[in-house]
mmCIF file of C-alpha atoms in Angstrom:
data_model
loop_
_atom_site.group_PDB
_atom_site.id
_atom_site.type_symbol
_atom_site.label_atom_id
_atom_site.label_comp_id
_atom_site.label_asym_id
_atom_site.label_seq_id
_atom_site.Cartn_x
_atom_site.Cartn_y
_atom_site.Cartn_z
ATOM 1 C CA MET A 1 -155.008 55.267 139.395
ATOM 2 C CA VAL A 2 -156.847 54.340 136.209
ATOM 3 C CA ASN A 3 -153.937 55.603 134.120
ATOM 4 C CA GLU A 4 -151.492 53.401 136.054
ATOM 5 C CA GLU A 5 -153.702 50.339 135.484
ATOM 6 C CA ALA A 6 -153.891 51.107 131.764
ATOM 7 C CA GLN A 7 -150.109 51.429 131.591
ATOM 8 C CA ALA A 8 -149.661 48.142 133.463
ATOM 9 C CA ALA A 9 -152.091 46.397 131.106
ATOM 10 C CA SER A 10 -150.290 47.879 128.100
ATOM 11 C CA ALA A 11 -146.913 46.692 129.411
ATOM 12 C CA ALA A 12 -148.322 43.201 130.011
ATOM 13 C CA GLY A 13 -149.671 43.144 126.446
ATOM 14 C CA GLU A 14 -146.277 44.156 125.064
ATOM 15 C CA ARG A 15 -144.570 41.355 127.006
ATOM 16 C CA ALA A 16 -147.137 38.839 125.715
ATOM 17 C CA ARG A 17 -146.614 39.971 122.107
ATOM 18 C CA ALA A 18 -142.839 39.757 122.518
ATOM 19 C CA GLY A 19 -143.204 36.219 123.893
ATOM 20 C CA THR A 20 -145.440 35.245 120.967
ATOM 21 C CA ALA A 21 -142.891 36.576 118.485
ATOM 22 C CA THR A 22 -140.218 34.450 120.156
ATOM 23 C CA TYR A 23 -142.394 31.345 119.876
ATOM 24 C CA ILE A 24 -143.155 32.051 116.227
ATOM 25 C CA ALA A 25 -139.444 32.521 115.524
ATOM 26 C CA PHE A 26 -138.752 29.176 117.226
ATOM 27 C CA ASP A 27 -141.413 27.437 115.102
ATOM 28 C CA VAL A 28 -139.953 28.938 111.939
ATOM 29 C CA ALA A 29 -136.467 27.807 112.991
ATOM 30 C CA VAL A 30 -137.725 24.259 113.604
ATOM 31 C CA VAL A 31 -139.444 24.137 110.201
ATOM 32 C CA VAL A 32 -136.336 25.431 108.399
ATOM 33 C CA ALA A 33 -134.124 22.965 110.278
ATOM 34 C CA MET A 34 -136.437 20.083 109.359
ATOM 35 C CA LEU A 35 -136.404 21.130 105.705
ATOM 36 C CA VAL A 36 -132.603 21.324 105.643
ATOM 37 C CA VAL A 37 -132.140 17.991 107.429
ATOM 38 C CA GLY A 38 -134.844 16.367 105.288
ATOM 39 C CA TYR A 39 -133.094 17.492 102.115
ATOM 40 C CA ALA A 40 -129.650 16.500 103.409
ATOM 41 C CA VAL A 41 -130.636 12.921 104.245
ATOM 42 C CA ARG A 42 -132.742 12.433 101.087
ATOM 43 C CA ARG A 43 -130.495 13.891 98.397
ATOM 44 C CA HIS A 44 -128.831 10.529 97.735
ATOM 45 C CA ALA A 45 -132.187 8.760 97.392
ATOM 46 C CA LEU A 46 -132.852 10.304 93.972
ATOM 47 C CA PRO A 47 -132.061 8.056 91.004
ATOM 48 C CA SER A 48 -128.917 9.059 89.155
ATOM 49 C CA THR A 49 -129.746 7.906 85.635
ATOM 50 C CA SER A 50 -133.283 6.599 85.349
ATOM 51 C CA LEU A 51 -135.981 4.888 87.370
ATOM 52 C CA TRP A 52 -135.941 1.517 89.054
ATOM 53 C CA PHE A 53 -137.748 -1.189 87.087
ATOM 54 C CA ASP A 54 -140.725 -1.347 89.431
ATOM 55 C CA ASP A 55 -141.031 2.467 89.363
ATOM 56 C CA ALA A 56 -141.128 2.539 85.580
ATOM 57 C CA TRP A 57 -144.529 0.859 85.335
ATOM 58 C CA VAL A 58 -146.045 3.556 87.539
ATOM 59 C CA VAL A 59 -144.598 6.232 85.266
ATOM 60 C CA ALA A 60 -145.562 4.445 82.026
ATOM 61 C CA GLY A 61 -149.266 4.865 82.749
ATOM 62 C CA ALA A 62 -148.753 8.506 83.659
ATOM 63 C CA MET A 63 -146.774 9.350 80.526
ATOM 64 C CA HIS A 64 -149.060 7.733 77.972
ATOM 65 C CA PHE A 65 -152.631 8.394 79.045
ATOM 66 C CA THR A 66 -155.257 10.682 77.613
ATOM 67 C CA PRO A 67 -157.694 12.459 79.943
ATOM 68 C CA SER A 68 -160.444 9.971 79.075
ATOM 69 C CA GLN A 69 -158.175 7.111 80.202
ATOM 70 C CA LEU A 70 -157.181 8.636 83.537
ATOM 71 C CA ILE A 71 -159.019 6.090 85.686
ATOM 72 C CA ILE A 72 -157.793 3.014 83.816
ATOM 73 C CA ALA A 73 -154.349 4.006 82.495
ATOM 74 C CA GLY A 74 -152.365 4.576 85.657
ATOM 75 C CA SER A 75 -151.724 2.018 88.335
ATOM 76 C CA ALA A 76 -151.755 4.738 90.980
ATOM 77 C CA HIS A 77 -154.269 7.232 92.321
ATOM 78 C CA PRO A 78 -155.608 9.476 89.525
ATOM 79 C CA GLY A 79 -154.305 12.591 91.301
ATOM 80 C CA PHE A 80 -150.809 11.113 91.580
ATOM 81 C CA THR A 81 -150.949 9.963 87.957
ATOM 82 C CA THR A 82 -151.987 13.462 86.848
ATOM 83 C CA ALA A 83 -149.202 15.062 88.901
ATOM 84 C CA LEU A 84 -146.666 12.735 87.247
ATOM 85 C CA ARG A 85 -148.090 13.617 83.822
ATOM 86 C CA VAL A 86 -147.703 17.342 84.534
ATOM 87 C CA LEU A 87 -144.103 16.784 85.671
ATOM 88 C CA ASP A 88 -143.454 14.745 82.533
ATOM 89 C CA GLU A 89 -144.630 17.681 80.427
ATOM 90 C CA VAL A 90 -142.482 20.111 82.441
ATOM 91 C CA PHE A 91 -139.321 17.994 82.274
ATOM 92 C CA SER A 92 -140.055 16.944 78.672
ATOM 93 C CA GLY A 93 -139.500 13.236 78.881
ATOM 94 C CA ASN A 94 -136.663 12.939 81.421
ATOM 95 C CA VAL A 95 -138.126 10.084 83.433
ATOM 96 C CA GLY A 96 -135.429 10.235 86.100
ATOM 97 C CA ARG A 97 -136.689 13.648 87.147
ATOM 98 C CA LEU A 98 -140.168 12.308 87.863
ATOM 99 C CA ALA A 99 -138.723 11.160 91.175
ATOM 100 C CA TYR A 100 -138.681 14.821 92.239
ATOM 101 C CA LEU A 101 -142.377 14.671 93.156
ATOM 102 C CA PRO A 102 -141.973 12.112 95.974
ATOM 103 C CA PHE A 103 -138.617 13.695 96.885
ATOM 104 C CA VAL A 104 -140.193 17.102 97.503
ATOM 105 C CA ALA A 105 -143.160 15.498 99.246
ATOM 106 C CA GLY A 106 -140.784 13.611 101.532
ATOM 107 C CA CYS A 107 -138.849 16.787 102.352
ATOM 108 C CA VAL A 108 -141.926 18.807 103.315
ATOM 109 C CA THR A 109 -143.937 16.118 105.129
ATOM 110 C CA GLY A 110 -142.054 16.410 108.445
ATOM 111 C CA PRO A 111 -142.405 20.198 108.697
ATOM 112 C CA CYS A 112 -146.078 19.942 107.700
ATOM 113 C CA ILE A 113 -146.709 17.402 110.464
ATOM 114 C CA TYR A 114 -144.939 19.678 112.947
ATOM 115 C CA LEU A 115 -147.047 22.689 111.922
ATOM 116 C CA TRP A 116 -150.243 20.633 111.974
ATOM 117 C CA LEU A 117 -149.511 19.390 115.499
ATOM 118 C CA ARG A 118 -148.701 22.934 116.620
ATOM 119 C CA ASP A 119 -152.009 24.074 115.124
ATOM 120 C CA LEU A 120 -153.711 21.400 117.226
ATOM 121 C CA ARG A 121 -151.996 22.988 120.261
ATOM 122 C CA PHE A 122 -149.575 20.169 120.972
ATOM 123 C CA ALA A 123 -146.454 21.179 122.858
ATOM 124 C CA ARG A 124 -143.409 22.004 120.768
ATOM 125 C CA SER A 125 -141.448 19.110 122.211
ATOM 126 C CA ILE A 126 -144.202 16.603 121.359
ATOM 127 C CA SER A 127 -144.563 18.080 117.868
ATOM 128 C CA VAL A 128 -140.838 17.713 117.200
ATOM 129 C CA LEU A 129 -140.739 14.181 118.596
ATOM 130 C CA LEU A 130 -143.695 13.054 116.482
ATOM 131 C CA SER A 131 -142.487 14.640 113.241
ATOM 132 C CA ALA A 132 -138.779 13.790 113.524
ATOM 133 C CA PRO A 133 -139.148 10.102 112.488
ATOM 134 C CA VAL A 134 -140.632 11.210 109.165
ATOM 135 C CA VAL A 135 -137.694 13.549 108.590
ATOM 136 C CA ILE A 136 -134.865 11.116 109.409
ATOM 137 C CA GLY A 137 -136.457 7.663 109.433
ATOM 138 C CA THR A 138 -134.833 5.019 107.230
ATOM 139 C CA ILE A 139 -137.957 3.934 105.336
ATOM 140 C CA PRO A 140 -139.308 7.440 104.572
ATOM 141 C CA VAL A 141 -135.840 8.505 103.395
ATOM 142 C CA LEU A 142 -135.382 5.398 101.233
ATOM 143 C CA TYR A 143 -138.743 5.777 99.501
ATOM 144 C CA SER A 144 -138.393 9.518 98.906
ATOM 145 C CA GLY A 145 -136.593 8.795 95.676
ATOM 146 C CA ARG A 146 -139.039 6.155 94.473
ATOM 147 C CA VAL A 147 -141.979 6.930 92.207
ATOM 148 C CA LYS A 148 -144.677 5.116 94.127
ATOM 149 C CA PRO A 149 -148.109 6.367 95.126
ATOM 150 C CA TYR A 150 -147.451 5.362 98.737
ATOM 151 C CA THR A 151 -144.169 7.295 99.164
#
């Protein structure tokens, strides 16, 4: 009798683990789909040659500051200004590529919101509905190619 109960409990545990694996696979599929869709709708938002005029002043402070001037040189948050400076060093002066920072941030924001809501135990449907506007919304897509601290 005890052995039968142990086997039943073991079988129930196996079914629960199999169900959890299915849910994890679904979450991974949603995140990958959001990343692909986010990239697909944003790829035309990147500048083709250089930056827009009003983006250039944000980059100018980031490209020409010294560490002692971090607070006063950039017009943006010091962390954003530092990130732009690091990208400027990596891409060695190609200012058009500095738009990659907000582009990547725009692509990963939707999946991050989905995962955060799932971590807070929201239902999958609610998590998708609340994160989808960031993935495909007109304004977030438009500003994903702009070098602004609020993108």
